[in-house]
Structures are given as structure tokens and as C-alpha cells.
Amino acid sequence: MPGLFPSLRGYRRQWLGRDALAGVTVWAVLVPEALAYATIAGVSPVVGLYAAPAALILYAALGSSRHLVVGPMAATAALSAAIVGEAAGGSSAHFTAMTAALAVTVGIAALLAGLLRLGFLASFISEPVLKGFIVGLALTIIAGQLPKLFGVKSGSGDFFERIWGLIGDLGETSGPTALVGFGSLLLILVLRRVAPVVPGSLIAVALGIGAAAAFDLEDHGVDVVGSIETGLPSFGFPDVSVDDLGRLAAGSVGVLLVAFAEGLGAAKSYAARDHYEVDANRELIGLGAAGLGAGLSSGMIVNGSLSKTAVNYSAGARTQLSGVFVAPLTVITLLFLTGLFEKLPEAVLAGVVVAAVVELVDIPSLLVLYRVFTRRLGQAYGVAARPDFLAAVAAMLGVMVFDTLPGLFIGIGASLLLLLYRSSRPVISELGQLPGNGHFAALDRHADSRRIPGVIVLRVEAGIYFANAERIRSTVRRAAGREGTTAVVIDAETVPFVDVSAVRMLDELAEELEARKVRLLLARDVGQVRDVLRTAEAKAELRHVHPTVRAAVDAARTGT
């Protein structure tokens, strides 16, 4: 494994100013967002700040990205609230301890996964599933924050139940609370558009605190954050039992998948812009160390943040030294500035949350997935012709109806089922010969391609294995049954693999067709297909794969 702080190797003095400026800029965004995300996790706002210093330093020491910023995030905060809510009972102190324990268990799981080189596991959450999951999660978070913006009691249940409950309570809206909350939200969104480098969240928080003090908003029915403990957190393993850890174990895997996929996506995005590589296994180790540090500091789950990484990159950060600068600034905040946030209206904090997650409601991306469709795909796959869109919607609705972790696994399950369904229904195109150059092309895509008299040429556009072998057999049978057919040629160039079941099917099919005076020939296989045909002892004619379709057609016509 490379040494510690890999991004600092070859450090140049002229980078120091840019890293320091980026650190201050990230701190201005991290503080209000950490407070807000802690409320999503169901713990005191200061817990979000507790998580940051150790996580930032440990990721800088072990992670592979030069720009990724780790910290509390909306998706994992919501997952934390759901998992801890099911596992914890009793006092708020136990809930807080369980939140820190979850960060520890996720951190340990990530460290083990990194050491075992399991970074490939992130590929099991496809980008569309992650997109749908995040959209559903963002909508659910917004539904949970809207009552705070209106100053009405918070509802419970899934997304739709919360929205319905909010509609019923709108008559009890608190005017001052709504004015403060929606004013803060509008301010952040406007500043994000007209002055994106300005830390709108921090300005909204500062103005909210000032307004609360100047106009005695608490006396006008505006709820404020209240007492926040000043000083550094206690360090050590959270005060939980072994049974508590067991109840958190299963949920830790789901949180790890989401945290790793989201952070790795952000890291890769900015690595591509700056022309360097990130190591998925090293990212797991960095994430694990950051989570472990956050949990042992009485904090909450952390992961890579796309929004804060974007701020870091835009501010000119060159290395992880920018994140190292954020850590002492956060410590200073904990020691001397937490008292300022006690008068922060909760509606402002809700506005910060909504502004942070509203960008994640990326409906245009879902529409792009929906438009990935053609008539031919519809004919081939039916309802599964839009697999990415369906998987994304399954994940989104799963989160909105069944909660966060079930929604994630619903999306993953739908994605895998659609993949299996499509692979069991491979596209099988009939080919004809093009005039002039003698090449072969699909008849339904090239109007000038012509069938070879007596020879049917089929291209199977998938691997051939047990799940689709019968479908391929049926298609070849139908083709061989045409009047005057003497041979069927399978163009195997687009067949990446076969299994033993497929070889047995081809053998049986060749014998069946031979009894009908029709030959079955293969052309243009790839190496591993040839290996399986040979070692599985396929019929001699099938093991003799012709180098081109033209050669197979000539052999069929001449009987060689």
C-alpha cells in the first residue's frame, strides 16, 4: 500500500495559498451542512461537527483522491436515522451512542473490504439505481423538512403519508416561521445561482441567528436549535452493548454500499478533470478510517461529498491539505462558536437541508433514462426495454414507500432481475450479404442486404447459457424450417461466452437439424467460446469454427 498522505507527495510551496483558501471555503459550507445533516440523522446538530475533524484528517492520510471532501451527508444521514431508529430504544443518549456506533461499524466494514480488495462491489449499484435512490431519498428528506419550514408538527410514515399530513396541517402554519424558513431557502438558492462561490448556507445561518436575536423570534413561536454543548467531543468507543452492535451489523452493509458508491463517484469525477487515478480499494480504506474516526469522536456516519468536493475544486484545492485545514477550523468552531448556533431557528436549518438536497432531485436524468429506447428494443425486450429507467424508478419508489435501506435493495434487485430477463431474451438478427463488398449485415437495418439462397445466417447478440439456450434453440429451429433451407450459420462474433448447457443444446440441435438434412455451422467465435466448445467435447463440426461468415456460407453451399 502507498504511504500516508499520498496527495502531498511532491508538494509545491505555491500550492499552499490555494489549499488554505479552499479549506476556509469548504469550512464555510461544511459547518451549516453538518449541523443540518445531523438533524436528519435524528441527533443533536453538534454531532455533525464532531464527525468532521478526525474524518477529514484520516481520509487525507489514507484516501487516494486529491480533492474529495468527507463529512456528514444527507443520504447516509437518513440511512443512519432509519437503521438506528429500528435498533435503538430508550433515551436520546442511547440513540446518539448508537449513531456513533453505526459510524464505527460502517468504518470497520469499509476497512475490511478495502484490505480484502472488494472495491469491485460498488459496481453492483448501477448509476441509474443510485440516481433513483438519491432522488427518492432527497424527496423523502424534503418531505420531512417541510413541516419545519411551515412551523407545523412533523408527520410520520412514508413520503406520501408525510405530504398528505402536511397538507392537512397547512391551516396551522406559523407566519414568522414560514417567513424565516422560506426566506432562508430563497436566499441560498439565489446566491447559488448568481454568486456560486459565496457560502449561501453560512450567510443564511448568520442572518437567521441575527434575526432571532434582533426580533426575539423565539417569543413569536419560532423554534430554535436550543442548547448546544460547547467543547470537544468525548473520544472512545460508543457506550453500546454487543447486542446493539449486532443489530447494526446488517444495516452497516447497506450504508457502506451507498457511502462508497456516492463518494467513489465524486472522487472519480474530479480525478478525471485533473488527470489522475483513484484506487477503489484505497478509497474503501480511506472511507473506513474516516468513519472509524468519526464514530470514535462521538460523531455520525461520513462519506465523500460531491457538493463539498465541487466547492473544494472550484476554490483551487490542489491536494488533501485543504481538508486538513478544515479540521482545525472545525475544532475552533466547537470550542468557541457553538454558542452562536443555539439561537439558530430550526426553520433556517430546514432551509439549509432543503437547499442542499433539492439539487439531488434530478428528474431530467430520469427522463434521459426513459428516452433510451427504440422500436427494435421494444420488440426484443417488451416491458424491459428501458431497464435503467425501470431500475431507477424502482429504487426511487422503494425509498419513498418502504424506507431507505429497503428501497436501495429493491433498486439493486430490480436491476439484476432486468439484467437476467434481458439476457434470457437475446436479440437474434438475421443477416444478409451486402452488394459489392460481400460483408454481412442485419436485414432489418440494411435494406440493400440480401439473403443467401438456401442458407440462413443468424447473429446472436449475447452470451449463450442455460437461461437463454432454449430460446435460441427455438429461433434456429424456426429458421431451419423454412422451405429450401439447407444450412444455418450462427455468427458468433457477438457471443462473448457459452456454458456447458449451451454446448449440449448446440450438439442436440445439430443432430436434430442433421436428421432434417440441414447443417449447423459456427463462424467468427471469440477465444473463450472456442475453449469451451473444445473442452466440453462439442461435435466436431461445431468445434470447427469458420473464420468468417463468408467462409461458413461457402462451406454450407459446397458441402465441405
XYZ file of C-alpha atoms in Angstrom, residues 15-320:
306
model
C 0.060 25.424 -3.739
C -0.175 26.344 -0.032
C -2.231 29.517 -0.512
C -4.739 27.814 -2.793
C -5.158 24.860 -0.438
C -5.628 27.190 2.536
C -8.234 29.290 0.695
C -10.061 26.160 -0.395
C -10.025 24.911 3.204
C -11.651 28.084 4.508
C -14.252 27.941 1.725
C -15.104 24.311 2.461
C -15.348 25.085 6.196
C -17.916 27.797 5.450
C -20.050 25.208 3.652
C -19.369 22.259 5.951
C -20.400 23.868 9.245
C -24.039 24.687 8.423
C -24.466 21.490 6.386
C -23.021 19.313 9.165
C -25.461 20.867 11.630
C -28.326 20.267 9.213
C -27.424 16.696 8.317
C -27.148 15.776 11.989
C -30.788 16.750 12.375
C -31.640 14.377 9.511
C -29.819 11.625 11.423
C -32.011 12.408 14.425
C -29.224 13.626 16.732
C -28.076 16.967 18.111
C -26.713 19.301 15.415
C -23.298 19.401 17.081
C -22.827 15.670 16.341
C -22.324 16.596 12.703
C -19.399 18.814 13.703
C -17.963 16.116 15.986
C -17.681 13.811 12.981
C -15.667 16.147 10.763
C -12.128 16.753 12.150
C -10.944 13.157 12.570
C -12.680 12.077 9.366
C -11.025 14.816 7.297
C -7.518 14.084 8.582
C -7.787 10.301 8.357
C -9.172 10.391 4.822
C -6.377 12.761 3.779
C -3.873 10.285 5.235
C -5.279 7.161 3.583
C -7.552 8.118 0.668
C -6.422 8.295 -2.950
C -8.320 11.397 -4.140
C -6.643 14.809 -4.079
C -9.947 16.676 -3.938
C -12.614 14.558 -2.211
C -14.049 16.090 0.969
C -15.609 13.727 3.502
C -18.235 14.691 6.032
C -21.855 14.074 7.029
C -24.132 13.689 4.014
C -27.888 13.643 3.506
C -28.220 10.119 2.099
C -26.186 8.371 4.770
C -27.671 10.585 7.497
C -31.159 9.440 6.505
C -29.979 5.824 6.395
C -28.466 6.294 9.846
C -31.741 7.607 11.243
C -33.668 4.659 9.780
C -31.250 1.957 10.961
C -30.641 3.399 14.419
C -34.352 4.078 14.823
C -35.098 0.380 14.349
C -32.216 -0.825 16.520
C -32.223 1.707 19.361
C -34.711 2.296 22.081
C -34.967 4.335 25.232
C -33.205 7.651 25.762
C -31.851 10.136 23.269
C -28.397 9.499 24.745
C -28.634 5.864 23.654
C -29.788 6.943 20.188
C -26.741 9.228 19.932
C -24.421 6.439 21.089
C -25.949 4.059 18.553
C -25.446 6.663 15.810
C -21.739 6.845 16.664
C -21.597 3.040 16.883
C -23.072 2.763 13.397
C -20.324 5.043 12.098
C -17.780 2.724 13.743
C -19.299 -0.468 12.317
C -19.503 1.026 8.833
C -15.897 2.191 9.181
C -14.694 -1.252 10.228
C -16.633 -2.886 7.383
C -15.088 -0.460 4.871
C -11.577 -1.059 6.204
C -12.006 -4.822 5.947
C -13.475 -4.525 2.443
C -10.548 -2.374 1.355
C -7.944 -4.718 2.810
C -9.708 -7.654 1.112
C -9.749 -5.665 -2.159
C -13.521 -5.696 -2.505
C -13.735 -2.341 -4.271
C -15.480 -4.021 -7.187
C -18.605 -4.341 -5.025
C -19.509 -0.750 -5.862
C -20.307 -1.927 -9.382
C -23.325 -3.813 -8.023
C -25.073 -0.482 -7.545
C -25.566 0.782 -11.075
C -25.559 4.503 -11.729
C -29.301 4.542 -12.585
C -30.137 2.686 -9.336
C -28.025 5.125 -7.332
C -29.652 8.034 -9.167
C -33.166 6.770 -8.433
C -32.229 6.005 -4.836
C -30.862 9.516 -4.287
C -33.875 11.166 -5.952
C -36.251 9.182 -3.734
C -34.146 9.908 -0.674
C -33.986 13.624 -1.467
C -37.772 13.793 -1.876
C -38.256 11.929 1.406
C -35.850 14.271 3.212
C -37.630 17.320 1.779
C -40.978 15.904 2.911
C -39.536 15.555 6.421
C -38.225 19.130 6.475
C -41.261 20.921 5.046
C -43.197 20.900 8.364
C -40.297 22.796 9.956
C -40.468 25.391 7.185
C -44.177 25.892 7.779
C -43.931 25.697 11.559
C -46.365 22.785 11.865
C -45.954 19.446 13.623
C -43.927 16.842 11.786
C -45.773 13.821 10.459
C -44.568 10.240 10.246
C -44.731 7.433 7.735
C -43.547 7.258 4.152
C -43.172 10.155 1.705
C -46.812 10.169 0.621
C -48.148 9.942 4.174
C -45.956 12.853 5.242
C -47.076 15.022 2.331
C -50.722 14.186 2.983
C -50.297 15.002 6.664
C -48.620 18.301 5.803
C -51.482 19.292 3.515
C -53.911 18.657 6.358
C -51.892 20.827 8.750
C -51.264 23.821 6.477
C -54.046 25.739 8.210
C -51.849 25.870 11.327
C -48.879 27.428 9.523
C -46.786 29.816 11.634
C -46.297 33.010 9.642
C -42.979 34.071 11.243
C -41.579 30.545 10.926
C -42.542 30.291 7.257
C -41.104 33.734 6.558
C -37.769 32.833 8.171
C -37.595 29.340 6.667
C -38.605 30.097 3.099
C -36.654 33.354 3.159
C -33.510 31.432 4.064
C -34.191 28.826 1.398
C -34.749 31.505 -1.245
C -31.585 33.351 -0.223
C -29.445 30.201 -0.539
C -30.901 29.284 -3.928
C -30.485 32.815 -5.314
C -26.886 33.101 -4.099
C -26.134 29.681 -5.557
C -27.259 30.935 -8.953
C -25.892 34.485 -9.023
C -22.785 34.065 -6.837
C -21.925 30.362 -6.604
C -18.622 30.974 -4.791
C -20.418 32.700 -1.882
C -21.262 30.308 1.004
C -25.004 30.893 0.922
C -25.752 28.407 3.691
C -23.384 30.137 6.102
C -24.839 33.551 5.255
C -28.387 32.263 5.776
C -27.398 30.766 9.124
C -25.713 34.006 10.220
C -28.715 36.095 9.186
C -31.079 33.650 10.894
C -29.152 33.901 14.158
C -29.067 37.684 13.866
C -32.794 37.896 13.138
C -33.616 35.609 16.074
C -31.650 37.849 18.429
C -32.874 41.158 16.994
C -36.584 40.322 16.769
C -36.994 37.799 19.608
C -38.255 35.228 17.130
C -38.485 32.571 19.812
C -41.153 34.666 21.559
C -43.090 34.760 18.279
C -43.373 30.980 18.098
C -40.247 30.296 16.006
C -38.472 27.191 17.279
C -34.703 27.465 17.692
C -31.986 24.826 17.924
C -31.510 25.355 21.655
C -28.625 24.327 23.852
C -25.546 23.025 22.044
C -22.691 21.598 24.037
C -19.501 23.628 23.730
C -16.125 21.968 23.569
C -14.538 18.906 22.081
C -16.367 15.569 21.969
C -15.528 12.633 24.150
C -13.224 10.126 22.482
C -13.549 6.383 22.698
C -15.806 3.515 21.730
C -19.523 4.409 21.997
C -21.337 3.184 25.092
C -23.289 0.364 23.447
C -23.603 -3.374 24.068
C -22.558 -6.281 21.878
C -26.237 -6.912 21.143
C -26.564 -3.322 19.935
C -23.653 -3.828 17.546
C -25.276 -6.999 16.240
C -28.476 -5.113 15.467
C -26.452 -2.544 13.489
C -24.370 -5.052 11.510
C -26.795 -5.783 8.677
C -27.641 -2.137 8.117
C -23.941 -1.261 8.036
C -23.523 -3.142 4.753
C -26.248 -1.126 3.047
C -24.858 2.148 4.379
C -21.382 1.163 3.200
C -22.609 0.437 -0.316
C -24.318 3.829 -0.577
C -21.494 5.772 1.078
C -18.824 4.111 -1.035
C -20.688 4.424 -4.332
C -21.519 8.088 -3.742
C -18.001 9.000 -2.602
C -16.259 6.997 -5.314
C -18.397 8.688 -7.966
C -17.404 12.123 -6.692
C -13.728 11.146 -6.420
C -13.631 9.739 -9.963
C -15.397 12.768 -11.397
C -12.750 15.216 -10.186
C -9.859 12.824 -10.769
C -10.860 12.739 -14.439
C -10.821 16.545 -14.597
C -7.338 16.695 -13.111
C -6.000 13.649 -14.994
C -5.141 11.266 -12.188
C -6.447 7.904 -10.985
C -8.258 6.931 -7.817
C -7.931 3.450 -6.343
C -11.294 1.925 -5.335
C -9.720 -0.251 -2.643
C -7.721 2.670 -1.275
C -10.957 4.680 -1.218
C -12.572 1.982 0.895
C -9.689 2.173 3.352
C -9.877 5.979 3.439
C -13.648 5.876 3.942
C -13.270 3.235 6.640
C -10.665 5.208 8.555
C -12.776 8.368 8.271
C -15.882 6.568 9.544
C -13.975 4.960 12.380
C -12.517 8.330 13.394
C -15.931 9.990 13.238
C -17.565 7.284 15.351
C -14.824 7.257 17.974
C -15.218 11.058 18.207
C -18.919 10.757 19.138
C -19.850 11.703 15.570
C -22.011 10.202 12.853
C -21.563 8.463 9.514
C -19.428 10.305 6.967
C -18.764 9.774 3.292
C -17.451 11.594 0.258
C -19.476 14.687 -0.599
C -19.994 15.690 -4.223
C -21.156 19.205 -3.322
C -18.302 19.973 -0.919
C -15.794 18.374 -3.291
C -17.090 20.682 -6.026
C -16.584 23.670 -3.717
C -13.093 22.436 -2.846
C -12.111 22.006 -6.501
C -13.623 25.335 -7.586
C -11.734 27.144 -4.813
C -8.454 25.897 -6.274
C -7.507 22.996 -3.978
C -4.531 21.025 -5.238
C -4.203 18.380 -2.505
C -5.819 16.988 0.616
